[in-house]
Short mmCIF file of C-alpha atoms and ligand atoms in Angstrom, two decimals:
data_model
loop_
_atom_site.label_atom_id
_atom_site.label_comp_id
_atom_site.label_asym_id
_atom_site.label_seq_id
_atom_site.Cartn_x
_atom_site.Cartn_y
_atom_site.Cartn_z
CA MET A 1 138.64 111.66 97.70
CA THR A 2 135.64 111.86 99.99
CA LYS A 3 132.79 109.65 98.80
CA LYS A 4 129.26 110.88 99.29
CA ILE A 5 126.72 108.45 100.68
CA ALA A 6 123.03 109.31 100.89
CA ILE A 7 121.18 107.39 103.57
CA LEU A 8 117.43 107.15 102.95
CA PRO A 9 115.98 105.11 105.82
CA GLY A 10 112.29 105.28 104.77
CA ASP A 11 109.45 103.60 106.61
CA GLY A 12 108.69 100.65 108.86
CA ILE A 13 111.86 98.83 109.85
CA GLY A 14 113.89 100.99 107.40
CA PRO A 15 115.24 103.44 110.02
CA GLU A 16 116.32 100.64 112.42
CA ILE A 17 118.23 98.65 109.84
CA ALA A 18 119.70 101.75 108.18
CA GLU A 19 121.06 102.81 111.56
CA GLN A 20 122.91 99.50 111.94
CA ALA A 21 124.28 99.69 108.40
CA ALA A 22 125.51 103.24 109.02
CA ARG A 23 127.26 102.10 112.21
CA VAL A 24 129.05 99.34 110.33
CA LEU A 25 130.00 101.64 107.47
CA GLY A 26 131.24 104.28 109.88
CA ALA A 27 133.49 101.75 111.60
CA LEU A 28 135.50 100.99 108.46
CA GLY A 29 137.57 104.13 108.82
CA LEU A 30 136.89 105.34 105.26
CA ASP A 31 136.69 108.88 103.96
CA LEU A 32 132.91 109.07 103.66
CA GLU A 33 130.39 111.88 103.91
CA MET A 34 127.07 110.39 105.03
CA LYS A 35 123.89 112.46 104.84
CA THR A 36 120.40 111.30 105.71
CA ALA A 37 117.10 112.35 104.10
CA PRO A 38 113.48 111.22 104.42
CA VAL A 39 111.88 109.06 101.73
CA GLY A 40 108.58 107.22 101.25
CA GLY A 41 105.79 107.67 103.77
CA ALA A 42 108.14 109.44 106.18
CA ALA A 43 108.86 112.04 103.49
CA TYR A 44 105.17 112.36 102.66
CA ASP A 45 104.47 113.14 106.32
CA GLN A 46 107.20 115.79 106.46
CA HIS A 47 107.08 117.29 102.97
CA GLY A 48 103.84 116.09 101.37
CA HIS A 49 105.67 113.94 98.78
CA PRO A 50 107.36 110.50 98.97
CA LEU A 51 110.36 111.76 97.00
CA PRO A 52 110.78 115.47 97.84
CA PRO A 53 113.12 117.53 95.61
CA SER A 54 115.65 117.85 98.48
CA THR A 55 115.88 114.06 98.84
CA LEU A 56 116.16 113.54 95.08
CA LYS A 57 118.92 116.16 94.92
CA LEU A 58 120.88 114.53 97.72
CA ALA A 59 120.56 111.17 95.93
CA GLN A 60 121.65 112.61 92.59
CA GLU A 61 124.71 114.26 94.10
CA SER A 62 125.89 111.16 95.95
CA ASP A 63 128.17 108.35 94.81
CA ALA A 64 125.86 105.78 96.33
CA ILE A 65 122.55 105.56 98.14
CA LEU A 66 121.71 103.31 101.05
CA PHE A 67 117.98 102.79 100.94
CA GLY A 68 116.07 101.15 103.80
CA ALA A 69 112.51 100.33 102.77
CA VAL A 70 109.28 102.20 102.04
CA GLY A 71 105.60 101.55 102.55
CA ASP A 72 103.02 101.30 105.27
CA TRP A 73 99.33 100.38 105.17
CA LYS A 74 98.41 103.83 106.40
CA TYR A 75 99.37 105.30 103.00
CA ASP A 76 97.39 102.76 100.93
CA SER A 77 94.48 105.11 100.37
CA LEU A 78 96.61 107.95 98.96
CA GLU A 79 96.46 108.60 95.22
CA ARG A 80 99.11 106.57 93.37
CA ALA A 81 101.51 109.47 92.77
CA LEU A 82 101.83 110.08 96.52
CA ARG A 83 102.26 106.50 97.69
CA PRO A 84 105.59 105.52 99.28
CA GLU A 85 106.41 103.06 96.42
CA GLN A 86 106.64 106.01 94.03
CA ALA A 87 109.81 107.08 95.86
CA ILE A 88 111.76 104.00 94.85
CA LEU A 89 110.29 103.96 91.34
CA GLY A 90 111.10 107.68 90.99
CA LEU A 91 114.69 107.22 92.18
CA ARG A 92 115.25 104.31 89.77
CA LYS A 93 113.93 106.35 86.86
CA ALA A 94 115.56 109.69 87.76
CA LEU A 95 119.00 108.13 88.29
CA GLY A 96 118.70 105.66 85.41
CA LEU A 97 119.32 102.67 87.70
CA PHE A 98 118.53 100.11 85.02
CA ALA A 99 120.60 97.16 86.26
CA ASN A 100 119.31 95.42 89.36
CA PHE A 101 121.37 92.64 90.95
CA ARG A 102 119.51 90.34 93.32
CA PRO A 103 121.63 87.49 94.58
CA ALA A 104 119.94 84.55 96.30
CA ILE A 105 122.54 82.78 98.39
CA LEU A 106 121.87 80.09 100.95
CA TYR A 107 124.19 80.53 103.90
CA PRO A 108 125.27 77.06 105.08
CA GLN A 109 124.51 78.10 108.67
CA LEU A 110 120.89 78.69 107.65
CA ALA A 111 120.27 75.54 105.60
CA ASN A 112 117.25 74.62 107.71
CA ALA A 113 115.57 77.98 107.24
CA SER A 114 114.33 77.14 103.73
CA SER A 115 110.91 75.60 103.25
CA LEU A 116 112.48 73.33 100.60
CA LYS A 117 114.43 70.17 101.40
CA PRO A 118 118.05 70.93 102.36
CA GLU A 119 119.41 68.79 99.48
CA ILE A 120 117.48 70.93 96.95
CA VAL A 121 118.85 74.24 98.26
CA SER A 122 122.18 73.56 99.97
CA GLY A 123 124.93 75.50 98.22
CA LEU A 124 122.38 77.64 96.35
CA ASP A 125 123.97 80.68 94.67
CA ILE A 126 121.80 82.38 92.04
CA LEU A 127 122.09 85.90 90.70
CA ILE A 128 118.99 87.51 89.25
CA VAL A 129 119.71 90.44 86.95
CA ARG A 130 116.48 92.38 86.62
CA GLU A 131 115.96 95.25 84.16
CA LEU A 132 114.68 98.04 86.38
CA THR A 133 113.67 101.15 84.45
CA GLY A 134 111.55 99.87 81.56
CA ASP A 135 108.82 97.37 80.73
CA ILE A 136 105.18 97.62 81.80
CA TYR A 137 106.32 99.34 85.01
CA PHE A 138 106.99 102.58 83.17
CA GLY A 139 105.35 102.06 79.75
CA GLN A 140 103.01 104.77 78.49
CA PRO A 141 100.12 105.09 77.95
CA ARG A 142 98.50 103.70 81.05
CA GLY A 143 95.40 104.48 83.00
CA VAL A 144 91.66 103.92 82.83
CA ARG A 145 89.74 104.65 79.60
CA GLU A 146 86.46 103.90 77.91
CA VAL A 147 86.46 100.93 75.54
CA ALA A 148 85.73 102.09 72.00
CA ASP A 149 84.65 98.81 70.34
CA GLY A 150 83.96 95.14 70.74
CA PRO A 151 82.11 93.15 73.40
CA PHE A 152 83.09 95.56 76.22
CA LYS A 153 82.23 98.75 74.29
CA GLY A 154 81.35 101.66 76.54
CA GLU A 155 82.82 100.07 79.68
CA ARG A 156 85.73 101.45 81.68
CA GLN A 157 88.98 99.60 81.12
CA GLY A 158 92.26 99.62 83.06
CA PHE A 159 95.37 99.36 80.87
CA ASP A 160 99.18 99.47 80.92
CA THR A 161 101.74 99.27 78.15
CA MET A 162 104.60 96.77 77.92
CA HIS A 163 107.53 97.76 75.71
CA TYR A 164 111.29 97.53 75.50
CA ALA A 165 113.53 99.58 73.21
CA GLU A 166 116.47 97.79 71.62
CA SER A 167 119.09 99.77 73.56
CA GLU A 168 117.33 98.98 76.85
CA VAL A 169 117.55 95.25 76.16
CA ARG A 170 121.11 95.45 74.87
CA ARG A 171 122.50 97.26 77.90
CA ILE A 172 120.95 94.87 80.43
CA ALA A 173 122.09 91.95 78.26
CA HIS A 174 125.70 93.17 78.43
CA VAL A 175 125.49 93.59 82.21
CA ALA A 176 124.12 90.05 82.58
CA PHE A 177 126.60 88.41 80.20
CA GLN A 178 129.48 90.12 82.00
CA ALA A 179 128.17 88.97 85.37
CA ALA A 180 127.79 85.40 84.08
CA ALA A 181 131.31 85.47 82.64
CA LYS A 182 132.65 86.18 86.15
CA ARG A 183 130.65 83.29 87.64
CA LYS A 184 129.87 79.84 86.24
CA GLY A 185 129.34 81.14 82.71
CA ARG A 186 125.66 80.24 82.42
CA LEU A 187 122.98 82.79 81.63
CA CYS A 188 119.28 82.00 81.46
CA SER A 189 117.10 84.67 79.86
CA VAL A 190 113.52 84.51 81.10
CA ASP A 191 110.67 85.79 78.93
CA LYS A 192 107.19 84.96 77.67
CA ALA A 193 108.11 84.81 73.99
CA ASN A 194 105.38 82.25 73.27
CA VAL A 195 102.78 84.97 73.88
CA LEU A 196 104.30 88.46 74.01
CA GLU A 197 105.84 90.46 71.14
CA THR A 198 107.98 92.37 73.67
CA SER A 199 109.41 89.06 74.87
CA GLN A 200 110.17 87.72 71.39
CA PHE A 201 112.04 90.95 70.68
CA TRP A 202 113.89 90.64 74.01
CA ARG A 203 114.87 87.07 73.12
CA ASP A 204 116.12 88.04 69.62
CA ILE A 205 118.36 90.76 71.12
CA MET A 206 119.71 88.37 73.77
CA ILE A 207 120.67 85.92 71.03
CA ASP A 208 122.41 88.70 69.12
CA VAL A 209 124.38 90.00 72.13
CA ALA A 210 125.41 86.41 72.97
CA LYS A 211 127.68 86.43 69.88
CA GLU A 212 129.99 88.81 71.79
CA TYR A 213 130.28 86.39 74.74
CA PRO A 214 131.34 83.03 73.32
CA ASN A 215 132.34 81.80 76.80
CA VAL A 216 128.88 82.28 78.26
CA GLU A 217 126.24 79.66 77.59
CA LEU A 218 122.88 81.35 76.93
CA SER A 219 119.58 79.53 77.46
CA HIS A 220 115.99 80.75 77.34
CA MET A 221 113.04 79.89 79.53
CA TYR A 222 109.42 80.98 79.63
CA VAL A 223 108.60 82.75 82.87
CA ASP A 224 105.96 80.23 83.98
CA ASN A 225 108.42 77.39 83.57
CA ALA A 226 111.13 79.43 85.32
CA ALA A 227 108.84 79.89 88.33
CA MET A 228 108.44 76.11 88.42
CA GLN A 229 112.11 75.23 87.87
CA LEU A 230 113.15 77.64 90.64
CA VAL A 231 111.43 75.45 93.22
CA ARG A 232 112.09 72.12 91.45
CA ASP A 233 115.83 72.42 90.86
CA PRO A 234 117.06 75.91 91.77
CA LYS A 235 120.73 74.95 91.64
CA ALA A 236 120.41 74.46 87.88
CA PHE A 237 120.50 78.28 87.60
CA ASP A 238 123.58 80.48 87.66
CA VAL A 239 122.62 83.95 86.35
CA VAL A 240 119.06 84.80 85.33
CA VAL A 241 118.34 87.90 83.24
CA THR A 242 114.81 89.13 82.85
CA GLY A 243 112.57 92.17 82.43
CA ASN A 244 111.22 94.41 85.15
CA LEU A 245 107.88 92.68 85.84
CA PHE A 246 109.06 89.07 85.63
CA GLY A 247 112.15 90.01 87.65
CA ASP A 248 110.02 91.48 90.41
CA ILE A 249 108.14 88.21 90.79
CA LEU A 250 110.99 85.75 90.30
CA SER A 251 113.35 87.60 92.64
CA ASP A 252 110.89 87.27 95.53
CA GLU A 253 110.55 83.57 94.75
CA ALA A 254 114.33 83.11 94.57
CA ALA A 255 114.78 85.03 97.83
CA MET A 256 112.37 82.75 99.62
CA LEU A 257 114.32 79.67 98.50
CA THR A 258 116.93 80.74 101.00
CA GLY A 259 114.27 80.84 103.70
CA SER A 260 115.43 84.21 104.89
CA ILE A 261 114.52 87.26 102.86
CA GLY A 262 116.01 89.17 105.80
CA MET A 263 119.47 88.14 104.59
CA LEU A 264 119.43 89.25 100.97
CA PRO A 265 120.95 92.50 99.70
CA SER A 266 120.47 94.12 96.30
CA ALA A 267 122.16 96.67 94.08
CA SER A 268 120.70 98.90 91.38
CA LEU A 269 123.25 100.52 89.11
CA ASN A 270 123.30 103.06 86.32
CA ALA A 271 125.75 103.36 83.45
CA SER A 272 128.29 105.28 85.58
CA ASN A 273 128.17 102.78 88.47
CA GLN A 274 126.31 105.15 90.71
CA GLY A 275 124.10 102.82 92.70
CA LEU A 276 121.24 102.40 95.07
CA TYR A 277 121.62 99.62 97.62
CA GLU A 278 118.69 98.18 99.48
CA PRO A 279 117.68 94.98 101.22
CA SER A 280 115.45 92.73 99.09
CA HIS A 281 112.81 92.70 101.82
CA GLY A 282 110.20 95.36 102.44
CA SER A 283 109.35 97.74 105.26
CA ALA A 284 107.61 95.14 107.49
CA PRO A 285 105.48 97.70 109.38
CA ASP A 286 104.12 94.90 111.61
CA ILE A 287 107.45 94.59 113.42
CA ALA A 288 108.67 98.19 113.07
CA GLY A 289 110.17 99.85 116.13
CA GLN A 290 110.36 96.62 118.11
CA ASP A 291 114.05 95.80 117.63
CA LYS A 292 113.04 92.59 115.83
CA ALA A 293 114.18 93.30 112.27
CA ASN A 294 117.15 91.51 110.75
CA PRO A 295 119.71 94.18 109.78
CA LEU A 296 121.93 91.76 107.84
CA ALA A 297 120.39 92.31 104.39
CA MET A 298 120.95 96.05 104.83
CA ILE A 299 124.50 95.49 106.12
CA LEU A 300 125.22 93.16 103.18
CA SER A 301 123.80 95.83 100.83
CA THR A 302 126.50 98.10 102.23
CA ALA A 303 129.05 95.48 101.20
CA MET A 304 127.62 95.50 97.66
CA MET A 305 127.92 99.29 97.67
CA LEU A 306 131.59 99.13 98.61
CA ARG A 307 132.19 96.62 95.82
CA TYR A 308 130.19 98.15 92.95
CA SER A 309 130.04 101.91 93.50
CA LEU A 310 133.06 102.67 95.69
CA ASP A 311 135.47 100.16 94.17
CA LEU A 312 136.59 98.91 97.60
CA PRO A 313 136.22 95.12 97.20
CA GLU A 314 138.46 94.30 100.18
CA GLN A 315 136.17 96.36 102.47
CA ALA A 316 133.16 94.50 101.05
CA LEU A 317 134.83 91.20 101.91
CA ARG A 318 135.49 92.45 105.45
CA ILE A 319 131.79 93.07 106.00
CA GLU A 320 130.76 89.78 104.42
CA ALA A 321 133.25 87.90 106.59
CA ALA A 322 131.93 89.66 109.70
CA VAL A 323 128.37 88.59 108.81
CA GLN A 324 129.52 84.98 108.34
CA LYS A 325 131.18 85.18 111.73
CA VAL A 326 128.08 86.31 113.61
CA LEU A 327 126.10 83.53 111.94
CA GLU A 328 128.75 81.03 113.02
CA GLN A 329 128.49 82.42 116.54
CA GLY A 330 124.85 81.31 116.40
CA LEU A 331 123.30 84.78 116.67
CA ARG A 332 119.84 84.95 115.04
CA THR A 333 117.14 87.60 114.72
CA PRO A 334 113.57 86.24 114.99
CA ASP A 335 113.17 85.68 111.22
CA ILE A 336 116.01 83.12 111.15
CA HIS A 337 115.81 81.88 114.70
CA GLU A 338 115.73 78.12 115.36
CA ALA A 339 116.16 75.90 118.37
CA GLY A 340 119.70 76.01 119.71
CA SER A 341 120.57 79.45 118.30
CA GLU A 342 120.76 82.68 120.29
CA LEU A 343 117.88 85.08 119.72
CA VAL A 344 119.06 88.68 119.34
CA GLY A 345 117.49 92.01 118.40
CA THR A 346 118.33 94.43 115.59
CA THR A 347 120.74 96.54 117.64
CA GLN A 348 122.51 93.57 119.17
CA MET A 349 122.96 91.99 115.73
CA GLY A 350 124.43 95.23 114.37
CA GLY A 351 126.72 95.44 117.40
CA ALA A 352 127.88 91.86 116.86
CA VAL A 353 128.81 92.62 113.24
CA LEU A 354 130.74 95.69 114.42
CA LYS A 355 132.63 93.57 116.92
CA ALA A 356 133.33 90.89 114.31
CA LEU A 357 134.82 93.55 112.01
CA ALA A 358 137.47 94.50 114.53
C1 IPM B 1 110.82 95.57 94.53
C2 IPM B 1 109.50 96.08 95.01
C3 IPM B 1 109.11 97.29 94.17
C4 IPM B 1 108.96 96.81 92.74
C5 IPM B 1 107.85 98.05 94.66
C6 IPM B 1 108.00 98.50 96.09
C7 IPM B 1 107.50 99.20 93.77
O1 IPM B 1 108.53 95.08 94.97
O2 IPM B 1 111.81 96.31 94.60
O3 IPM B 1 110.87 94.42 94.10
O4 IPM B 1 107.87 96.34 92.35
O5 IPM B 1 109.93 96.91 92.00
MG1 MG B 2 109.29 93.18 94.46
#
């Protein structure tokens, strides 16, 4: 049966890297229907909204979404509801993409790219499972109000609401325990239970769900300590599960351990395995349109899509092997370039992956 893929290139380097990913996907000889739609700032320019109804509809009707990146400084002064970031938040919410997988893998060929000592990071393979549709990101009420009482009475006050419902914690817990069971069997739940009620509740539910996974070893860590341990001894982690806000922060930190955020894919899944696949990096408007962006994170996101949403694991392995091969050949985009390697552009890198697939 034909699988429907929505390609949402977005802003900055998004279109360039999405083009390379689409080339690679097209070369696999699969029965795919690929349709492209604008998202983010590009959609705002064309339709006056970062997530126009036509783009949302295309996404909803597809089996999987390949998402480039959104955001550019030129939209920073727009009201919040019209900013490019609302497109990705809106897609996550509308499609119920609650489970976000962010692997941080150090490719042996890139061991020197990390700012940490090679012995600390060599062989690094962490999976961060971030809850993606709840927490303070979406909690209501939020806004600016007048303080009613106390020392700040009469002043304006900005506020947000952090909360997690039991079913929200349970479902991400199951996803994380199942992921850990397929790996080294260690799951670290990160929270701030020493201060936050939401976190204590999260921790209690994690402990309860753990009873169903006797082969997975559950540990708990406060988020401040986790931030520290990630740079002190990152290899001590296998799978990390955490809420939306802490996951946002820790996943950037984990990505940087590998020295190359341009290499890391991500997957965001809902309960029916419909998924959105995007590189972990952003839109990098400073290098947009210059053929400098690393397309590998986007190409590897395509591999995750084949594995999780299209149930074609052997095709995913083909792409991953092709990426390994181009790294072995010494090809490097500027972000991972070092002395002795061959500097290539976005298009050339995509072409090399295509060639390696054959
Ligand atoms: C991410 C990004 C988004 C987030 C932004 C663009 C809204 O930082 O995917 O990590 O905060 O979730
Ligand atoms: Mg982030």
